[in-house]
Amino acid sequence: MRRGLKKKIRIIFLNSAFFRNPVPVAALSIYPVIAAGYSLQNAVELSLLFLFLSVPVGFLFCLIGEMIPLWVRPAAVLAASAVFYLPAARLLESMIPGAVAALGMFGPLMICNSLILSRANVYAPSHIGWAVAADTLGCAVGFALVICLTGAVRGLWLSGSVRAAEGGVSLPFFGLIFVGFLAAFLQWVNRRRTLRTGKRGGRP
Amino acid sequence: MNLTEMKPPFIRGETSVASMMRDMLFALTLLLALPVVRYGPRPAVAAALTVLVCVLCELLFTLMQTKTTGLSDGSAAVTGMVVALLLPVNAPLWLPCAAGAFAIAAAKAPFGSTGRNPFNPAAAGLAFAAVCWPQLVFSYAATGSGPLPLFGDCAVQTAPSPAAVLKQGLPPNILPFEMLWGNFAGPAGATAVLVVAACGLYLFCKRVAQWEITACFLLVVIVIAALFPRAVFDPLSSVKYELLSGSVLFCSVFMVTDPVTSPHTTAARCVYGLLSGALVMAFRWFGAYEQGAVFAVLLSNAAAPVLDDLVFRFRGWGGELADA
Amino acid sequence: MRTLAQLILTALAAVSVENILFSCGIGFSRVLRAARRPRTIGLYSLFVAFFSLVSMTVGSLLNPVLLSGEALAWLRPALLALCAAAAYGAAAAALKFGLPEFYRKHGEILSPAAMNTVVLSMPYVQKTFQLPLARAMAFALGTGGAFFLAATLLAHIVPRFKNEDMPKAFSGFPAVLIYLGILSLAFAGFTGGRLF
Amino acid sequence: MQRGIKLEQHKAESLLHPVQELPDAAGLPPPKFFRAPKGRPDWEAVLRAAEEAEITDEFEDVPLAEKLRRMRRAGVSLALACCVDEDPYTTSAMAALREQTDGVIAGLALAARACGAKKSEIAVADRREKKEILRRSPEAKLVVAGTRYPARALLRRSLQAEGGKAAFVGAQACAALAAAVSRGEAQHDAIVTVAGSGVEIPRNVRVRIGTPLRHLLDFCGVHERTRLIVTGSSVTGRAVTDPSVPVTAATRCVIAMLRPPRYKTYACIGCGRCSRACPRGIVPWRIYQEMERSRPDPLKLLNARSCIDCASCSMICPSGLDLAAAVKRAAAIMESGDLH
C-alpha cells in the first residue's frame, strides 16, 4: 500500500501543480493573477501569502470538515480563512518587510480566494490527510507558477515605461488574455498526453 | 464522357465572401490615396507591412487548425488595412504591425477565423494599441509637415486633433467646412470625410455592408451631439464637429457594419446601431481617450448575440438558453 | 429629487464607467459559474447585489472605526471577512428554516454568491472612492447589475466557443478567457488605467 | 419583404428556334389511345380522362388526376397554368405555351373545372412574354410572375395575400389534358430544353417519354468532354451519372456543363441574406447554427418544416454553405420528433 499511495500522491501533486492547474483550467483565483500580478515582486509576495493561508485552512478542514453541516460550512471556511490571514500576513511581513503594505487591497482579498474556499469546502473534508497535503501544495505551486509567469512577462514589458503600474499591460485585460493562452497551452499538452497514452495501450 | 456526381444547387449568386472582401479592400485602398498624396508613400508602406503581418499571423494559426478554411477570403488583409488607416501617419512602423498581430492572434484566430470571431479584430487591435501606447496612438502629425521619411522614425511637429480639443471642452479652431477636405490632424484614413462617405455608398450599393446599422448609428450620434454639445456652441455646429472629428464616420462605415460581429437579424441590427452610437458618445463624454469609437465597437459586439436572441425570443422562436 | 438622480447616476456608473468587474477583473470565477447555468443568472445577481449591499453598508459604517487605531487597522481585513461570513450564515439560516422549499431549490448558489471577491471588495472600493453611505449603496446595487450584465453576455456567447473551425487547443474554456480579456480591454477605454 | 433572388438569365438563345422533333428511338411502344368522353365532360369525367391518359404534372412529378383531387379537397379558388421557368437555363414551359397556346388554355379550363376553381389564369414570366402571348390569343387571361427566383412561390404568396387559394398546374400537363379529352390521346411526349456550356446551340426538343437520355444528347450534339449533366432544374435538379436513364415528363431540361462549378466554402458570416431570400420566412442561418451542434434541439429549429426545397438559401449564401440540406435535415428531425 505504501508504494501505491506514494504514486497516487505524486499524481495528485502533478495534476494540481501543472496538468490540471486550477487557475487556467477552472478559473479559480483569477483575480490575484490578472489584477495583482503585474510585477514579479507582487507575484512572489502573493504566492507566499497563498501558501501560508491555504496550508492551515486545508489541514483544519481536513480534520473537522466532516463535522460541520453542509449549509454552514462555507461560512466556517471563510471565518477560518479570515482568522488564518492574520498570522499569514505577519509571517509574510517578517519574511519580506513592507510586503503587506505594498500589496494594498490584493492582500486582504486573498481571504476569499475562490481556490482556497472551494478546496476547503469540497476537497479537504472528503479526502485523507496525505491527499489534501499533496493537493494543497500542488495548488500553491500551480498558483505560484502562473502568477510569477504573468508577473515576469508584464514586468519585462513594462520595465521601460516610467509609470509601471499605471496603465497599459498591467491592466487585467492582458492578464486574462495571457492566462487564456496559458490555458490553451495546457489543453494542448493534456490532449497530446491522452493521445500518447491512448496509443500506448492506456498505461500513463 | 465521365460524369461527376454533385449536389444541387448547381449555380450560385455572384457575391461570395471573397468578392465582398475584395470590395472592402478596394474601398480601403481608395482611402489610402489622400494620405499618400499629402504625406508621401509612408502610409502605403505602413499599410502593406500591417497586411503582411496580419496574413503571417493568420497563416501561423491555420497550421494549428484542423479544418483549414484557408487564407483566400482576404479578411486578414481587410483587418490590416483598417488598423493601418486608423493609426496616425507619423506612427512608428512597428505600432500598426503590433496592433495587427494582436488583432489576428488574440481577437480572431483563437475563436476560429472569419465567421467565428466575437469581436471586430481591427477594433480589438486598435484598442490594445490605444491602451498600451496612448502617447504614440494619439499624436497626429500637423497638416503641413510634407513627405515623411519612408522607414525611420519621423520627428514631426504634432498638432492636437479636433477630437482632443473637443475633449477638453473647447471648440476646435477649424471651420467644419474646411474639415470636409480632411487636411487636419487625425488618423491616416479617417480624416478624408468625403472619400469615406463615397466608399460607404459604394459598399451599401454592392450590398457588402448593411446600411441600416450605419443609419441608426449616425442618427444616435447626431441626436446626442445636438442635445449635449461638448463645447459652448449651438447644436448644429456641435453635430458637425462631432461627426467630422475623430473616426466616427470611418467606424460607422467600416467597423460597425462588419456582418460577422454584428447581429444577423434586421431588427437586432437597428438596435445594435443605436447602442453603438450611444456608446461612442458615452466614451467621448466619460472615456479616457479622445478616440472612443473602437471601444464602443467592442462593447456593442459583445451585446450582438444577446440582441439576436432577444429578437428570436420576442418573435416566439425559442431564444431561450439551455443550460450549458 | 437631486439625490435620487445622483443615486441613479452612481448606479449607472458602477455598471459602465466604474465597472469594477471588468476594469479591475474582480469576481470572474463567479461570473463563469453563473453563466454556465443561464436560468440561475437572475437570482445569482440578486444575491450578489444583496450581499454587496450588506458588505458595503458594513464597510462604510466600520471603516472610520477600524481605520482609527493601529491594531484595529491590522485586524480590519479579518473583521470584514468575518462580517461577510456572519451575513452569509444569517441569510442561510433564515432561508433554510424560513423557506425550506426555496432553499432546497436555490440554496446551492447562495454560498458562492455570498462570499466572493466582488462582495468582499466593497469596503475597499468605498475607502478608495470615499462615497457617502447612500451613494455607496447605489454603487453596490450597480455592481449587482454589472454582474447580471457580465453573466448574460457570457451565457449567450459561451456555446459558440466549441466549433470545428477553431484550433483544438483553444476550444472551450481558453477562448472564454480571451473573450473576457478583450471585453475588459473595451471597458479599459472608460478608465484608461487602474481604477484603484 | 422577401423579394427573391435576381439571376442572370440564359433563356434568349433557346427560345429563338421553334421546338424540334426528336425521331423516336427504336424499341418504344406506339402512342396509346383510349375512348374519349363525349360532349361536355363534367369534373369526374375529366379526372377519369386524366387518369387514363396517365398525365403527370411536370413541375411536381405527381399524377395530374391525384393533384387535381388534392386541389379540389383544398378548395382552390384560382387555378394557374404555370408557364414560368424559374431557373435561368430552362425555357420548356414557355416553349410549350408558345407552341400550343389554345391547347394550354383549353386544358387550363378543363383543369379548373376538375378542381372546382372559380378563376383560372396563365402565369407568364414578364411583360414582354405577356404581350407575345396576347398577340397569339387575345382573350387569354394572363398574370405576370416576375423573373426573380423562386417566381412560383413568390407569385402564389402575393396572390394568397389577396385572399383565396392559388395552385399551379404545369403547361404541358394542361396541353396533354386538352388532347386527352378531345382526342383521347395518352401523354406520350414532353418538351425538354437542352442548354448549358456543353451544347453548341441551346434548343427545345419534343421527346417521346421513355427515350434514353444518350439518344437526346447525341441528337443535340453535346460535347464529349462534358463533365456534368443536370436534369430537372439547374437549381433543384439532379446530377445524372449514367446517360442511359430514360426521359420522363418531369425532365423539363438537360443542362450540360464542360466544367462542374466548384465553390469555395467559408464559415457563415451572418450576413442574413438567406433569411431575406427565403420565400417561406425560414431563418436558414439559425437552423444551420443549430444543426452544427452535436445534439440539435428541435425547439430551436423554428419552422423548418414549411420549407419548399427551392434552394434559394444555398444559392445566395456568400459562404457557399449547403443551407437547403441543413434545413431538410432539420425538418426530418422535427418530423421524427426524436426529442433525444
PDB file of C-alpha atoms in Angstrom, chain B residues 1-13 15-18 20 72-73 114-116 207 210 259-260 264-265 269 308-309 312 317-320, chain D residues 88 223-224 226-230 234-235 237 239-241 261 263-264 266-271 273 276 283 285-286 292 300 302 314-315 318-320 322:
ATOM      1  CA  MET B   1     -17.960  11.105 -71.187  1.00  0.00           C
ATOM      2  CA  ASN B   2     -17.252  10.582 -67.489  1.00  0.00           C
ATOM      3  CA  LEU B   3     -19.816  12.474 -65.465  1.00  0.00           C
ATOM      4  CA  THR B   4     -19.289  13.740 -61.923  1.00  0.00           C
ATOM      5  CA  GLU B   5     -21.755  13.444 -59.081  1.00  0.00           C
ATOM      6  CA  MET B   6     -22.743  16.779 -57.473  1.00  0.00           C
ATOM      7  CA  LYS B   7     -25.423  18.032 -55.074  1.00  0.00           C
ATOM      8  CA  PRO B   8     -27.789  20.883 -56.048  1.00  0.00           C
ATOM      9  CA  PRO B   9     -27.820  23.873 -56.419  1.00  0.00           C
ATOM     10  CA  PHE B  10     -25.541  23.940 -59.430  1.00  0.00           C
ATOM     11  CA  ILE B  11     -25.458  27.733 -59.882  1.00  0.00           C
ATOM     12  CA  ARG B  12     -24.719  30.334 -57.189  1.00  0.00           C
ATOM     13  CA  GLY B  13     -25.280  34.048 -56.676  1.00  0.00           C
ATOM     14  CA  THR B  15     -21.451  37.648 -54.336  1.00  0.00           C
ATOM     15  CA  SER B  16     -19.160  35.384 -52.352  1.00  0.00           C
ATOM     16  CA  VAL B  17     -17.182  36.133 -49.209  1.00  0.00           C
ATOM     17  CA  ALA B  18     -14.083  36.625 -51.350  1.00  0.00           C
ATOM     18  CA  MET B  20     -17.151  41.036 -50.538  1.00  0.00           C
ATOM     19  CA  SER B  72      -8.089  33.270 -49.578  1.00  0.00           C
ATOM     20  CA  ASP B  73     -11.032  35.133 -48.076  1.00  0.00           C
ATOM     21  CA  THR B 114     -13.546  34.679 -40.265  1.00  0.00           C
ATOM     22  CA  GLY B 115     -17.042  33.583 -39.268  1.00  0.00           C
ATOM     23  CA  ARG B 116     -16.495  32.801 -35.606  1.00  0.00           C
ATOM     24  CA  ARG B 207     -24.669  45.097 -50.515  1.00  0.00           C
ATOM     25  CA  GLN B 210     -25.794  46.823 -44.272  1.00  0.00           C
ATOM     26  CA  PRO B 259     -21.542  41.245 -40.731  1.00  0.00           C
ATOM     27  CA  VAL B 260     -19.715  38.678 -38.604  1.00  0.00           C
ATOM     28  CA  HIS B 264     -27.794  38.780 -38.019  1.00  0.00           C
ATOM     29  CA  THR B 265     -31.467  39.827 -37.926  1.00  0.00           C
ATOM     30  CA  ARG B 269     -29.144  45.330 -36.314  1.00  0.00           C
ATOM     31  CA  ASP B 308     -30.207  38.398 -31.693  1.00  0.00           C
ATOM     32  CA  ASP B 309     -31.537  36.045 -29.029  1.00  0.00           C
ATOM     33  CA  PHE B 312     -35.830  35.492 -31.545  1.00  0.00           C
ATOM     34  CA  TRP B 317     -38.931  31.339 -31.849  1.00  0.00           C
ATOM     35  CA  GLY B 318     -37.306  29.790 -28.845  1.00  0.00           C
ATOM     36  CA  GLY B 319     -34.462  32.136 -27.994  1.00  0.00           C
ATOM     37  CA  GLU B 320     -34.152  30.689 -24.504  1.00  0.00           C
TER      38      GLU B 320
ATOM     39  CA  PRO D  88     -32.114  30.626 -65.855  1.00  0.00           C
ATOM     40  CA  HIS D 223     -19.564  17.792 -76.322  1.00  0.00           C
ATOM     41  CA  GLU D 224     -17.700  14.603 -75.444  1.00  0.00           C
ATOM     42  CA  THR D 226     -18.920  17.396 -70.756  1.00  0.00           C
ATOM     43  CA  ARG D 227     -18.234  16.668 -67.055  1.00  0.00           C
ATOM     44  CA  LEU D 228     -21.672  17.428 -65.537  1.00  0.00           C
ATOM     45  CA  ILE D 229     -25.217  16.763 -66.807  1.00  0.00           C
ATOM     46  CA  VAL D 230     -28.158  18.030 -64.739  1.00  0.00           C
ATOM     47  CA  SER D 234     -30.211  23.934 -62.649  1.00  0.00           C
ATOM     48  CA  VAL D 235     -31.073  24.844 -59.025  1.00  0.00           C
ATOM     49  CA  GLY D 237     -32.360  19.285 -60.232  1.00  0.00           C
ATOM     50  CA  ALA D 239     -26.864  15.384 -61.488  1.00  0.00           C
ATOM     51  CA  VAL D 240     -27.004  12.409 -63.873  1.00  0.00           C
ATOM     52  CA  THR D 241     -24.086   9.987 -63.884  1.00  0.00           C
ATOM     53  CA  PRO D 261     -18.759  24.692 -60.922  1.00  0.00           C
ATOM     54  CA  TYR D 263     -17.399  26.967 -54.966  1.00  0.00           C
ATOM     55  CA  LYS D 264     -15.056  27.603 -52.009  1.00  0.00           C
ATOM     56  CA  TYR D 266     -16.236  29.607 -45.750  1.00  0.00           C
ATOM     57  CA  ALA D 267     -17.748  29.781 -42.263  1.00  0.00           C
ATOM     58  CA  CYS D 268     -21.135  31.514 -42.004  1.00  0.00           C
ATOM     59  CA  ILE D 269     -20.514  35.270 -41.713  1.00  0.00           C
ATOM     60  CA  GLY D 270     -24.044  36.014 -40.549  1.00  0.00           C
ATOM     61  CA  CYS D 271     -24.949  38.362 -43.406  1.00  0.00           C
ATOM     62  CA  ARG D 273     -29.062  37.157 -46.952  1.00  0.00           C
ATOM     63  CA  ARG D 276     -34.172  37.580 -46.662  1.00  0.00           C
ATOM     64  CA  VAL D 283     -34.194  31.624 -40.931  1.00  0.00           C
ATOM     65  CA  TRP D 285     -28.529  30.554 -40.792  1.00  0.00           C
ATOM     66  CA  ARG D 286     -30.053  29.945 -37.351  1.00  0.00           C
ATOM     67  CA  GLU D 292     -23.881  22.189 -36.218  1.00  0.00           C
ATOM     68  CA  LYS D 300     -34.815  25.827 -31.887  1.00  0.00           C
ATOM     69  CA  LEU D 302     -38.203  27.030 -35.884  1.00  0.00           C
ATOM     70  CA  SER D 314     -27.988  27.766 -50.679  1.00  0.00           C
ATOM     71  CA  MET D 315     -27.802  29.737 -53.895  1.00  0.00           C
ATOM     72  CA  PRO D 318     -21.825  34.046 -49.983  1.00  0.00           C
ATOM     73  CA  SER D 319     -20.029  31.421 -47.896  1.00  0.00           C
ATOM     74  CA  GLY D 320     -21.218  28.639 -50.232  1.00  0.00           C
ATOM     75  CA  ASP D 322     -25.466  23.980 -48.272  1.00  0.00           C
TER      76      ASP D 322
END
